Amino acid sequence: MVNKDVYCRVIRERLPGVLDRIAAAAGRAGRGRDSVRIVAVTKGHPQDAIAAAVAAGLSDIGENRVEELARKHPAFPGGDVRWHMIGHVQSRKAGRAARLAALVHSVDSVRLAEKLSRIGEADGRRVPVLVQVNASGEAAKGGFPAAEALDGIGTVAALAGLRVLGLMTMAPFTADEAALRSTFRRTRALMEAAGAIPGVEGRELSMGMSNDYAIAIEEGSTMVRLGTALFGERPG
Ligand SMILES: *Cc1c(COP(=O)(O)O)cnc(C)c1O
């Protein structure tokens, strides 16, 4: 268990600073620390990282690949972990994503939404999801383009096997604070508009990663997806 001890030490060193930054950013936005949930992103890290996160009180765990989620999931049978699917889900893996994750952040097409909805209906439940928005307009980014997002959210929210709880976005990979801020601000404005759409049940905003979470929180994020900030660089 040397490895788990190492991860425990890394988290112990890093988490207090992260919590301070979250509290400060939330305070600047006039919100409480409790309005922001940390999703600890363990992709590329071993099970020991998840065990260490749970020991530190971080029970929301994010993975960006369905295979990796499926591989790690059985090691935590007790319900201590709330799994978050945060990466692109191929249609043929939608069943596993819907059944293993407590929340699928990355609904990036009507086709995937329909697939997830059919699985929810077959299981007699509604799958909790966020709609991914490409608010930066970068060609390489997934999600509904901002101009089409409200139509897309309407279509997704009408599906009987889904619960739409909010939106998710990925900011551009840049240190340009203005570009980051405008991506988050656009997503928040979309969330406010989407709130009027029937079937949109939540106001969650999954936005902010290790390099930009303070800005994301200032702009309204309710879930930050943190890997490097908590665990250090990913191995390999
Ligand atoms: C990897 C990943 C993160 C976390 O990235 P860090 O920069 O390590 O915090 C967040 N969101 C998604 C979708 C990811 O794939």
Short mmCIF file of C-alpha atoms and ligand atoms in Angstrom, two decimals:
data_model
loop_
_atom_site.label_atom_id
_atom_site.label_comp_id
_atom_site.label_asym_id
_atom_site.label_seq_id
_atom_site.Cartn_x
_atom_site.Cartn_y
_atom_site.Cartn_z
CA MET A 1 0.00 0.00 0.00
CA VAL A 2 3.01 2.28 -0.44
CA ASN A 3 1.29 3.82 -3.42
CA LYS A 4 -1.84 4.76 -1.53
CA ASP A 5 0.32 6.38 1.16
CA VAL A 6 2.09 8.42 -1.48
CA TYR A 7 -1.23 9.62 -2.90
CA CYS A 8 -2.51 10.40 0.59
CA ARG A 9 0.54 12.56 1.19
CA VAL A 10 0.19 14.36 -2.14
CA ILE A 11 -3.47 15.13 -1.49
CA ARG A 12 -2.73 16.23 2.07
CA GLU A 13 -0.17 18.69 0.70
CA ARG A 14 -2.37 20.02 -2.09
CA LEU A 15 -5.97 19.95 -0.88
CA PRO A 16 -5.80 22.78 1.69
CA GLY A 17 -4.54 25.23 -0.94
CA VAL A 18 -7.24 24.11 -3.38
CA LEU A 19 -9.95 24.54 -0.73
CA ASP A 20 -8.61 28.01 0.10
CA ARG A 21 -8.70 29.05 -3.56
CA ILE A 22 -12.22 27.67 -3.99
CA ALA A 23 -13.45 29.51 -0.89
CA ALA A 24 -11.78 32.75 -2.00
CA ALA A 25 -13.19 32.56 -5.54
CA ALA A 26 -16.66 31.68 -4.25
CA GLY A 27 -16.41 34.59 -1.81
CA ARG A 28 -15.52 37.00 -4.62
CA ALA A 29 -18.68 35.83 -6.40
CA GLY A 30 -20.75 36.33 -3.25
CA ARG A 31 -21.26 32.60 -2.78
CA GLY A 32 -20.42 30.11 -0.07
CA ARG A 33 -17.73 27.43 -0.28
CA ASP A 34 -20.46 24.78 -0.24
CA SER A 35 -21.86 25.98 -3.56
CA VAL A 36 -18.91 24.33 -5.35
CA ARG A 37 -18.43 20.57 -5.56
CA ILE A 38 -15.01 19.11 -6.32
CA VAL A 39 -14.92 16.28 -8.84
CA ALA A 40 -11.52 14.62 -8.35
CA VAL A 41 -10.33 13.53 -11.80
CA THR A 42 -8.37 10.30 -11.47
CA LYS A 43 -7.87 9.41 -15.16
CA GLY A 44 -4.41 8.01 -15.72
CA HIS A 45 -3.94 7.37 -12.00
CA PRO A 46 -4.23 3.98 -10.28
CA GLN A 47 -6.95 2.83 -7.87
CA ASP A 48 -4.76 4.03 -5.02
CA ALA A 49 -5.38 7.62 -6.05
CA ILE A 50 -9.14 7.05 -5.76
CA ALA A 51 -8.75 5.37 -2.37
CA ALA A 52 -6.64 8.30 -1.17
CA ALA A 53 -9.16 10.84 -2.47
CA VAL A 54 -11.99 9.05 -0.69
CA ALA A 55 -9.92 8.94 2.52
CA ALA A 56 -9.48 12.71 2.21
CA GLY A 57 -13.24 13.17 1.94
CA LEU A 58 -13.41 13.57 -1.84
CA SER A 59 -16.08 11.12 -2.92
CA ASP A 60 -16.92 12.56 -6.34
CA ILE A 61 -14.56 10.87 -8.77
CA GLY A 62 -14.27 11.76 -12.46
CA GLU A 63 -13.05 9.59 -15.32
CA ASN A 64 -12.88 10.60 -18.98
CA ARG A 65 -12.89 7.15 -20.60
CA VAL A 66 -15.63 4.56 -20.20
CA GLU A 67 -13.16 1.62 -20.21
CA GLU A 68 -11.16 3.14 -17.39
CA LEU A 69 -14.31 3.86 -15.40
CA ALA A 70 -15.49 0.28 -15.92
CA ARG A 71 -12.10 -1.08 -14.88
CA LYS A 72 -11.89 0.97 -11.67
CA HIS A 73 -15.53 0.86 -10.63
CA PRO A 74 -15.61 -2.70 -9.15
CA ALA A 75 -12.87 -1.87 -6.63
CA PHE A 76 -15.25 0.52 -4.82
CA PRO A 77 -18.40 -1.48 -4.26
CA GLY A 78 -19.58 0.17 -1.05
CA GLY A 79 -21.16 3.23 -2.60
CA ASP A 80 -18.39 5.47 -1.17
CA VAL A 81 -17.72 6.88 -4.63
CA ARG A 82 -20.00 8.95 -6.84
CA TRP A 83 -18.63 8.39 -10.34
CA HIS A 84 -18.69 11.15 -12.93
CA MET A 85 -18.25 10.48 -16.65
CA ILE A 86 -16.56 13.61 -17.94
CA GLY A 87 -15.17 12.60 -21.36
CA HIS A 88 -16.63 11.84 -24.76
CA VAL A 89 -18.81 8.71 -24.72
CA GLN A 90 -19.01 6.64 -27.90
CA SER A 91 -22.53 5.44 -28.62
CA ARG A 92 -21.69 1.78 -28.18
CA LYS A 93 -20.35 2.50 -24.68
CA ALA A 94 -23.38 4.54 -23.61
CA GLY A 95 -24.87 1.65 -21.62
CA ARG A 96 -21.86 1.28 -19.39
CA ALA A 97 -21.57 5.06 -18.91
CA ALA A 98 -25.25 5.36 -18.00
CA ARG A 99 -25.13 2.49 -15.52
CA LEU A 100 -21.78 3.18 -13.85
CA ALA A 101 -21.80 6.97 -13.55
CA ALA A 102 -23.94 8.98 -11.14
CA LEU A 103 -23.72 11.86 -13.62
CA VAL A 104 -22.72 11.96 -17.29
CA HIS A 105 -21.27 15.45 -17.87
CA SER A 106 -20.46 15.01 -21.52
CA VAL A 107 -23.68 14.70 -23.51
CA ASP A 108 -22.32 16.26 -26.68
CA SER A 109 -24.85 15.18 -29.32
CA VAL A 110 -28.54 14.40 -29.74
CA ARG A 111 -27.53 10.94 -30.93
CA LEU A 112 -25.73 10.14 -27.66
CA ALA A 113 -28.58 11.66 -25.65
CA GLU A 114 -31.09 9.43 -27.45
CA LYS A 115 -28.94 6.39 -26.79
CA LEU A 116 -28.62 7.21 -23.07
CA SER A 117 -32.33 7.91 -22.86
CA ARG A 118 -33.22 4.53 -24.38
CA ILE A 119 -30.99 2.86 -21.78
CA GLY A 120 -32.64 4.83 -18.99
CA GLU A 121 -36.08 3.84 -20.23
CA ALA A 122 -35.06 0.20 -20.54
CA ASP A 123 -33.82 0.30 -16.94
CA GLY A 124 -36.94 2.10 -15.72
CA ARG A 125 -35.04 5.19 -14.60
CA ARG A 126 -33.90 8.57 -15.85
CA VAL A 127 -30.16 8.99 -16.38
CA PRO A 128 -28.77 12.20 -14.81
CA VAL A 129 -26.83 14.22 -17.38
CA LEU A 130 -25.30 17.57 -18.19
CA VAL A 131 -25.32 18.93 -21.73
CA GLN A 132 -21.84 19.77 -22.98
CA VAL A 133 -21.54 23.15 -24.66
CA ASN A 134 -18.69 24.24 -26.91
CA ALA A 135 -18.69 27.81 -25.68
CA SER A 136 -15.22 28.68 -26.99
CA GLY A 137 -16.01 27.82 -30.60
CA GLU A 138 -12.77 25.85 -31.04
CA ALA A 139 -13.10 23.25 -33.78
CA ALA A 140 -11.41 20.53 -31.73
CA LYS A 141 -13.76 20.88 -28.76
CA GLY A 142 -16.80 18.68 -28.28
CA GLY A 143 -20.27 19.82 -27.39
CA PHE A 144 -23.12 21.80 -28.86
CA PRO A 145 -21.93 25.05 -30.47
CA ALA A 146 -23.21 28.02 -28.48
CA ALA A 147 -25.51 29.14 -31.29
CA GLU A 148 -27.24 25.73 -31.38
CA ALA A 149 -27.07 24.96 -27.69
CA LEU A 150 -30.57 26.06 -26.64
CA ASP A 151 -32.19 24.05 -29.41
CA GLY A 152 -30.01 21.08 -28.49
CA ILE A 153 -30.81 21.36 -24.79
CA GLY A 154 -34.52 21.50 -25.64
CA THR A 155 -34.27 18.32 -27.69
CA VAL A 156 -32.25 16.52 -25.01
CA ALA A 157 -34.48 17.69 -22.16
CA ALA A 158 -37.56 16.31 -23.93
CA LEU A 159 -36.18 12.74 -23.84
CA ALA A 160 -38.08 10.58 -21.37
CA GLY A 161 -35.09 8.60 -20.09
CA LEU A 162 -32.90 11.55 -19.07
CA ARG A 163 -32.78 14.12 -16.27
CA VAL A 164 -31.00 17.25 -17.48
CA LEU A 165 -29.32 18.81 -14.45
CA GLY A 166 -27.26 21.53 -16.11
CA LEU A 167 -24.41 22.25 -18.49
CA MET A 168 -20.74 21.41 -18.83
CA THR A 169 -18.02 23.17 -20.78
CA MET A 170 -14.30 22.90 -21.46
CA ALA A 171 -12.42 26.17 -21.72
CA PRO A 172 -9.68 26.67 -24.30
CA PHE A 173 -6.19 25.60 -23.25
CA THR A 174 -4.79 29.05 -22.72
CA ALA A 175 -3.48 31.35 -20.01
CA ASP A 176 -5.49 34.22 -21.52
CA GLU A 177 -7.79 35.10 -18.65
CA ALA A 178 -10.19 37.09 -20.80
CA ALA A 179 -10.70 34.15 -23.17
CA LEU A 180 -11.31 31.77 -20.26
CA ARG A 181 -13.69 34.16 -18.55
CA SER A 182 -15.75 34.78 -21.66
CA THR A 183 -16.12 31.01 -22.28
CA PHE A 184 -17.41 30.49 -18.74
CA ARG A 185 -19.62 33.58 -18.89
CA ARG A 186 -21.22 32.45 -22.15
CA THR A 187 -21.95 29.03 -20.63
CA ARG A 188 -23.54 30.58 -17.59
CA ALA A 189 -25.72 32.82 -19.78
CA LEU A 190 -26.82 29.71 -21.70
CA MET A 191 -27.67 28.02 -18.39
CA GLU A 192 -29.80 30.98 -17.37
CA ALA A 193 -31.65 30.87 -20.68
CA ALA A 194 -31.95 27.07 -20.55
CA GLY A 195 -33.60 27.29 -17.15
CA ALA A 196 -36.82 28.25 -18.91
CA ILE A 197 -36.82 25.10 -21.07
CA PRO A 198 -39.28 22.43 -19.89
CA GLY A 199 -37.47 19.36 -18.59
CA VAL A 200 -34.31 21.21 -17.51
CA GLU A 201 -34.39 20.31 -13.82
CA GLY A 202 -31.10 21.61 -12.47
CA ARG A 203 -28.76 24.59 -12.67
CA GLU A 204 -25.42 22.82 -12.34
CA LEU A 205 -22.46 24.31 -14.20
CA SER A 206 -19.55 21.87 -14.57
CA MET A 207 -16.70 24.15 -15.52
CA GLY A 208 -13.15 24.74 -14.39
CA MET A 209 -10.09 22.49 -14.39
CA SER A 210 -6.77 22.76 -12.56
CA ASN A 211 -5.54 25.75 -14.52
CA ASP A 212 -8.73 27.82 -14.54
CA TYR A 213 -11.05 26.80 -11.69
CA ALA A 214 -10.83 30.04 -9.74
CA ILE A 215 -12.04 31.99 -12.78
CA ALA A 216 -14.74 29.39 -13.47
CA ILE A 217 -16.06 29.72 -9.91
CA GLU A 218 -16.09 33.51 -10.17
CA GLU A 219 -18.24 33.04 -13.28
CA GLY A 220 -20.70 30.67 -11.62
CA SER A 221 -19.27 27.14 -11.68
CA THR A 222 -20.89 24.67 -9.28
CA MET A 223 -18.60 21.72 -10.12
CA VAL A 224 -14.87 21.92 -10.74
CA ARG A 225 -13.11 18.95 -12.34
CA LEU A 226 -9.66 18.78 -10.78
CA GLY A 227 -6.90 16.33 -11.65
CA THR A 228 -3.45 17.87 -11.56
CA ALA A 229 -4.31 20.34 -8.80
CA LEU A 230 -5.05 17.43 -6.44
CA PHE A 231 -2.81 14.60 -7.59
CA GLY A 232 0.09 16.26 -9.41
CA GLU A 233 1.08 15.36 -12.95
CA ARG A 234 -0.47 12.20 -14.36
CA PRO A 235 1.96 9.27 -14.58
CA GLY A 236 3.19 8.24 -18.03
C1 LIG B 1 -8.50 15.53 -17.53
C2 LIG B 1 -9.74 16.31 -17.44
C3 LIG B 1 -9.92 17.25 -16.41
C4 LIG B 1 -8.89 17.55 -15.34
O1 LIG B 1 -7.73 18.09 -15.89
P1 LIG B 1 -6.62 18.78 -14.94
O2 LIG B 1 -6.05 19.84 -15.80
O3 LIG B 1 -5.63 17.72 -14.61
O4 LIG B 1 -7.32 19.31 -13.76
C5 LIG B 1 -11.13 17.93 -16.37
N1 LIG B 1 -12.10 17.72 -17.28
C6 LIG B 1 -11.96 16.82 -18.28
C7 LIG B 1 -13.07 16.64 -19.25
C8 LIG B 1 -10.77 16.09 -18.39
O5 LIG B 1 -10.64 15.22 -19.39
#
